[in-house]
Short mmCIF file of C-alpha atoms and ligand atoms in Angstrom, two decimals:
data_model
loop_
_atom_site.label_atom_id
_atom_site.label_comp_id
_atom_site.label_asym_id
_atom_site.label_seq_id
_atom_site.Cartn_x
_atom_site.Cartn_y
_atom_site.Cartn_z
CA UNK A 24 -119.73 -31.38 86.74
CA UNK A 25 -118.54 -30.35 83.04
CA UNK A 26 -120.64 -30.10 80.30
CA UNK A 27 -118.13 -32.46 78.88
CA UNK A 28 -119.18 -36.12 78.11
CA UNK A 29 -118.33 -38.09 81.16
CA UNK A 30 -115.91 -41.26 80.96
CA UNK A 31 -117.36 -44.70 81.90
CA UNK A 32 -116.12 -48.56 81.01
CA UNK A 33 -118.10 -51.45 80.13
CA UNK A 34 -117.29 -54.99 81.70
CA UNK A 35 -116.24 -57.64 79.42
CA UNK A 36 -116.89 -61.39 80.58
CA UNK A 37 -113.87 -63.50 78.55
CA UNK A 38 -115.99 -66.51 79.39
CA UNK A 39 -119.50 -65.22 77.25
CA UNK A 40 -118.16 -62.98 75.65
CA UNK A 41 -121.18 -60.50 76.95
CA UNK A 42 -120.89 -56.84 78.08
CA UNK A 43 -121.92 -55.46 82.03
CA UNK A 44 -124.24 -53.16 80.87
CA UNK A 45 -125.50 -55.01 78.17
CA UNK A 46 -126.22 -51.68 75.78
CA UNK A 47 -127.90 -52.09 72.70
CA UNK A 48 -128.46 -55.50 71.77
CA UNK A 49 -128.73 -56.94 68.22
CA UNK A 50 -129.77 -60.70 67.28
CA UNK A 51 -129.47 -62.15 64.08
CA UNK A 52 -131.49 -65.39 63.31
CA UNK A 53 -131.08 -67.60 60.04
CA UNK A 54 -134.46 -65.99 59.04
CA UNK A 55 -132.81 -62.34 59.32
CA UNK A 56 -130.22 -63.33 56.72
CA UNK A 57 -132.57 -64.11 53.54
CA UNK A 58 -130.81 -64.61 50.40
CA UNK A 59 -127.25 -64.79 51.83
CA UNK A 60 -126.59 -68.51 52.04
CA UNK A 61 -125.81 -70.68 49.14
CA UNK A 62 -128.07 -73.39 49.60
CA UNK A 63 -131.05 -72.33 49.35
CA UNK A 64 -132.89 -75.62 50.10
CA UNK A 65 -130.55 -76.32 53.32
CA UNK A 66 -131.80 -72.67 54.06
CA UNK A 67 -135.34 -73.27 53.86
CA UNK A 68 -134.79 -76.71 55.97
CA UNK A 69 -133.11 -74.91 58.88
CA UNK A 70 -135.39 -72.31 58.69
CA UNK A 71 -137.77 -74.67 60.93
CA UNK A 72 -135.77 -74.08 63.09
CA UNK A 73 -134.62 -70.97 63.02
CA UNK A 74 -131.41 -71.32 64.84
CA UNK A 75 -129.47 -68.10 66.80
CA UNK A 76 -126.35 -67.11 64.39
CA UNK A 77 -124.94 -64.21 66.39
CA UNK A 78 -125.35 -61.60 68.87
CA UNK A 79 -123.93 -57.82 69.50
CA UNK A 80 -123.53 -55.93 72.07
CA UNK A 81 -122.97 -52.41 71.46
CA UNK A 82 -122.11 -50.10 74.48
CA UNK A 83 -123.96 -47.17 74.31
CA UNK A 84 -122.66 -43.57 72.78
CA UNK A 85 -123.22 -40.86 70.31
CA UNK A 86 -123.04 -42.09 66.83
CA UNK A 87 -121.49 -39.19 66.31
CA UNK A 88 -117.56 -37.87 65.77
CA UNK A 89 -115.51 -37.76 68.07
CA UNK A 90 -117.15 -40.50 69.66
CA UNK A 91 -115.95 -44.12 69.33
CA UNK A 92 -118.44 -46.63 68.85
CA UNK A 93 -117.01 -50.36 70.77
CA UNK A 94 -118.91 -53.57 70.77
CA UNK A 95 -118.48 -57.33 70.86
CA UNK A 96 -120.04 -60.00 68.97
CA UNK A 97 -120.76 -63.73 69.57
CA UNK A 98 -121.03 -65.28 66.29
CA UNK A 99 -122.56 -68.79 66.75
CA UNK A 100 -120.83 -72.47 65.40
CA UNK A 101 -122.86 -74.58 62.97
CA UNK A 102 -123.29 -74.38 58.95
CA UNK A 103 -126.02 -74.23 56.30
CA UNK A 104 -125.25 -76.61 54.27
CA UNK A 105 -121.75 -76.83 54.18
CA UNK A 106 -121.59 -72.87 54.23
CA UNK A 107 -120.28 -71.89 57.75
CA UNK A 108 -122.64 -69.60 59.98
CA UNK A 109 -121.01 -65.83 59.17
CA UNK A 110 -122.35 -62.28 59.80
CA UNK A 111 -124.46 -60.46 56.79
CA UNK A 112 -121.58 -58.10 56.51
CA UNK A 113 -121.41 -54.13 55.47
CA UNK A 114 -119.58 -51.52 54.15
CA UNK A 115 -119.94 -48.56 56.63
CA UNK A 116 -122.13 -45.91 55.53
CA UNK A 117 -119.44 -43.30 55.65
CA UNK A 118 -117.24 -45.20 53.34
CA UNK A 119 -113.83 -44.23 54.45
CA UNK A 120 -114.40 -45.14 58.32
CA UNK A 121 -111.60 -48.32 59.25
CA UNK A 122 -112.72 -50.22 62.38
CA UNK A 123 -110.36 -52.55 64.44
CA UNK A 124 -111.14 -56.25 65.60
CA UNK A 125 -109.97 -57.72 68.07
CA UNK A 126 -110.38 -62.08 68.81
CA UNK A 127 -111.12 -62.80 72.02
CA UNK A 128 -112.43 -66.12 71.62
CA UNK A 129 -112.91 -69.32 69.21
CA UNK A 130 -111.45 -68.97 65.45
CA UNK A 131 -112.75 -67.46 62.81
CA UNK A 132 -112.07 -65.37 59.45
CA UNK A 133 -112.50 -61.91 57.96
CA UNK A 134 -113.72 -61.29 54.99
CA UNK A 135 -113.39 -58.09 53.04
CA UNK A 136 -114.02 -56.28 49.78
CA UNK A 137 -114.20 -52.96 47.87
CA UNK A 138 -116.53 -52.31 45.57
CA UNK A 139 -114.11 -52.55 42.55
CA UNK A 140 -114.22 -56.25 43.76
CA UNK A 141 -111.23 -56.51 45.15
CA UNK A 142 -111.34 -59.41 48.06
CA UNK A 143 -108.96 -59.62 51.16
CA UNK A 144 -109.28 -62.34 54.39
CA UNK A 145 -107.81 -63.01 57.50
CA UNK A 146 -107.98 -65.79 59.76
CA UNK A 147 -108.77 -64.31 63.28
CA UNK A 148 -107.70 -66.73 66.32
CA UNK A 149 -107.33 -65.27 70.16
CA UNK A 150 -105.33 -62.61 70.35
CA UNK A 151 -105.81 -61.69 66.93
CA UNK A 152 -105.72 -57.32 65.95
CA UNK A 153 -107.53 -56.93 62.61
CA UNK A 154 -107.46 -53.58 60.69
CA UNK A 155 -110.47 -53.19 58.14
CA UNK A 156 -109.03 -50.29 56.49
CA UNK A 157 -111.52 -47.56 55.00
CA UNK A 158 -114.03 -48.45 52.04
CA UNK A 159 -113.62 -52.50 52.84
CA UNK A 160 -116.66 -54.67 53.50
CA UNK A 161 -116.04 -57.13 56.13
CA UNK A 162 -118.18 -60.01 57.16
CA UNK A 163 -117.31 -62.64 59.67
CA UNK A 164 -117.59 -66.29 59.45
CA UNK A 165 -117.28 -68.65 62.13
CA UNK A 166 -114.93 -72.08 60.99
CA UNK A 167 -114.46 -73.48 64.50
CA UNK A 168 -116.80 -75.49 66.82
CA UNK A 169 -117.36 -73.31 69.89
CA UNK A 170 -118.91 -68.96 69.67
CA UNK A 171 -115.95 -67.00 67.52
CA UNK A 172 -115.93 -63.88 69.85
CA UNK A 173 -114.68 -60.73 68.87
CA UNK A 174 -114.66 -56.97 69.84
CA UNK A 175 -114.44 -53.90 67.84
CA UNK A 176 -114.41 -50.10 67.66
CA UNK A 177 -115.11 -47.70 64.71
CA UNK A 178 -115.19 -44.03 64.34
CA UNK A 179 -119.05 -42.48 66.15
CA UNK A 180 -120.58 -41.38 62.76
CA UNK A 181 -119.65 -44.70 60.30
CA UNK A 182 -122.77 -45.97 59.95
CA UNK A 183 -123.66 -49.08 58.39
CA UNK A 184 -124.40 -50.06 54.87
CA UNK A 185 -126.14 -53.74 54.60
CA UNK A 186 -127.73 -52.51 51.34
CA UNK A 187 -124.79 -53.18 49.35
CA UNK A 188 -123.80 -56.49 50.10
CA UNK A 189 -127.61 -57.35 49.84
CA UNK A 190 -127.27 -57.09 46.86
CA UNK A 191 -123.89 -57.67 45.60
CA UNK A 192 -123.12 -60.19 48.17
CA UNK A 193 -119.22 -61.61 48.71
CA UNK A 194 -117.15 -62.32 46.01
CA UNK A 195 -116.04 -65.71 47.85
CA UNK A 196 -117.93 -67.95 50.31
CA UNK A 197 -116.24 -69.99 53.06
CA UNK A 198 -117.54 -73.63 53.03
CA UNK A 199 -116.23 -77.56 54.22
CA UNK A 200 -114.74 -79.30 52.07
CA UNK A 201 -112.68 -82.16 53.17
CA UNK A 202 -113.18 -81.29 56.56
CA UNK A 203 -111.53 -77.99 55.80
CA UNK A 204 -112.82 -74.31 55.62
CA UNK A 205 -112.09 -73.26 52.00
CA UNK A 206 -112.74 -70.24 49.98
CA UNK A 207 -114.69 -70.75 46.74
CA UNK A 208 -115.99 -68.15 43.91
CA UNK A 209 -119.87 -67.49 45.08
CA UNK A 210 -121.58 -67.75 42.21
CA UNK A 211 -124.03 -65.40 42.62
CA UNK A 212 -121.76 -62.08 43.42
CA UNK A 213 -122.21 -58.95 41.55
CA UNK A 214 -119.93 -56.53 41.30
CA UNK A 215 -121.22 -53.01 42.81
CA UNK A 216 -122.03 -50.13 40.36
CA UNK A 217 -120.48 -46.96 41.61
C1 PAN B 13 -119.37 -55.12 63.78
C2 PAN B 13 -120.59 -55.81 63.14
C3 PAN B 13 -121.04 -57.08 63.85
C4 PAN B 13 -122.24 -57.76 63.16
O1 PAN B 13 -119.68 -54.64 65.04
O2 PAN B 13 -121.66 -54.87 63.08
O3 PAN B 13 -119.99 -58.00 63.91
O4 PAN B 13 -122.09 -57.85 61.77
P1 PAN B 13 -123.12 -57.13 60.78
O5 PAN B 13 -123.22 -55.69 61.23
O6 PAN B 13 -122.51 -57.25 59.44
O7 PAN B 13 -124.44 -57.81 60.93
C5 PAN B 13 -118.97 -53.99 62.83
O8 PAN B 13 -118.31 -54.22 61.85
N1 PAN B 13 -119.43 -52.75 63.10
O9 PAN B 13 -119.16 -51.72 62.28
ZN1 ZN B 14 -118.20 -52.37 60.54
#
């Protein structure tokens, strides 16, 4: 055999969403995402009960160029408050590395931002190919009523940045109003300091 590094493919089940091998395996609870919901009391309430927001499943290789990092992630119905459940979002930590999603499942939309506050979404439904281009933030929120599943790839040695929106968060939340998912100013963003 080569010294090369050897081809191999994951299996994707449409119905979870989960990968054969499972590979590296992140879970996010409400508890993991301190400080990123606008209601802060509806926070502390669910926080009894600590529900599951999402799940990743990253298949397993270098983090590293020329490598290709791939994973899917089940991002969970419900809302905190009236703030839908959403990802805690990053910039990568090699700025100028894109990534691709790709909507398998449920509906959804992408947020995105630079740091000179610009803001960008799209709404992501089955069948859906999103392009966050290089030096965009991008956070996920789920507006529909069943797991918003989606799969991605980004260059090996991206990296992720949670830092940032930590502390700048987004400059628009996605919450129900009138039965509707609408964007409204979050109060709270900062703009980044570069
Ligand atoms: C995605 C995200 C995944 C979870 O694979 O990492 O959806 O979101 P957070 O990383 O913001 O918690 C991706 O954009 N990777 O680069
Ligand atoms: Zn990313």
């Amino acid at each position: 055999m080569s010294t090369l590094f050897q081809p191999f493919a994951t299996q994707l089940d449409f119905e979870t969403g989960k990968l054969n091998p499972k590979g590296k395996v992140i879970i996010r609870h409400l508890s993991d995402m301190k400080g990123m919901y606008l209601d802060e009391g509806e926070f502390e309430n669910q926080l009894k009960k600590n529900p599951l927001i999402y799940e990743v499943y990253n298949v397993v290789v270098p983090e590293t160029m020329p490598h290709i990092q791939h994973c899917v992630t089940i991002l969970h119905p419900g809302k905190v408050g009236k703030e839908y459940f959403m990802t805690k979002g990053h910039y990568h930590e090699v700025l100028d590395r894109a990534e691709i999603y790709f909507c398998l499942k449920g509906k959804g939309e992408l947020l995105m931002q630079t740091k000179d506050g610009e803001f960008s979404s799209l709404e992501m439904v089955p069948g859906t190919v999103a392009y966050v281009a290089p030096e965009w933030a991008h956070r996920t929120v789920n507006t529909g009523e069943e797991p918003f599943v989606f799969f991605a790839a980004y260059p090996g040695d991206a990296g992720h940045d949670y830092g940032g929106i930590e502390t700048e968060g987004f400059v628009k939340a996605l919450v129900e109003q009138n039965d509707k998912p609408t964007y409204i100013e979050n109060p709270r963003y900062i703009q980044a300091v570069k």
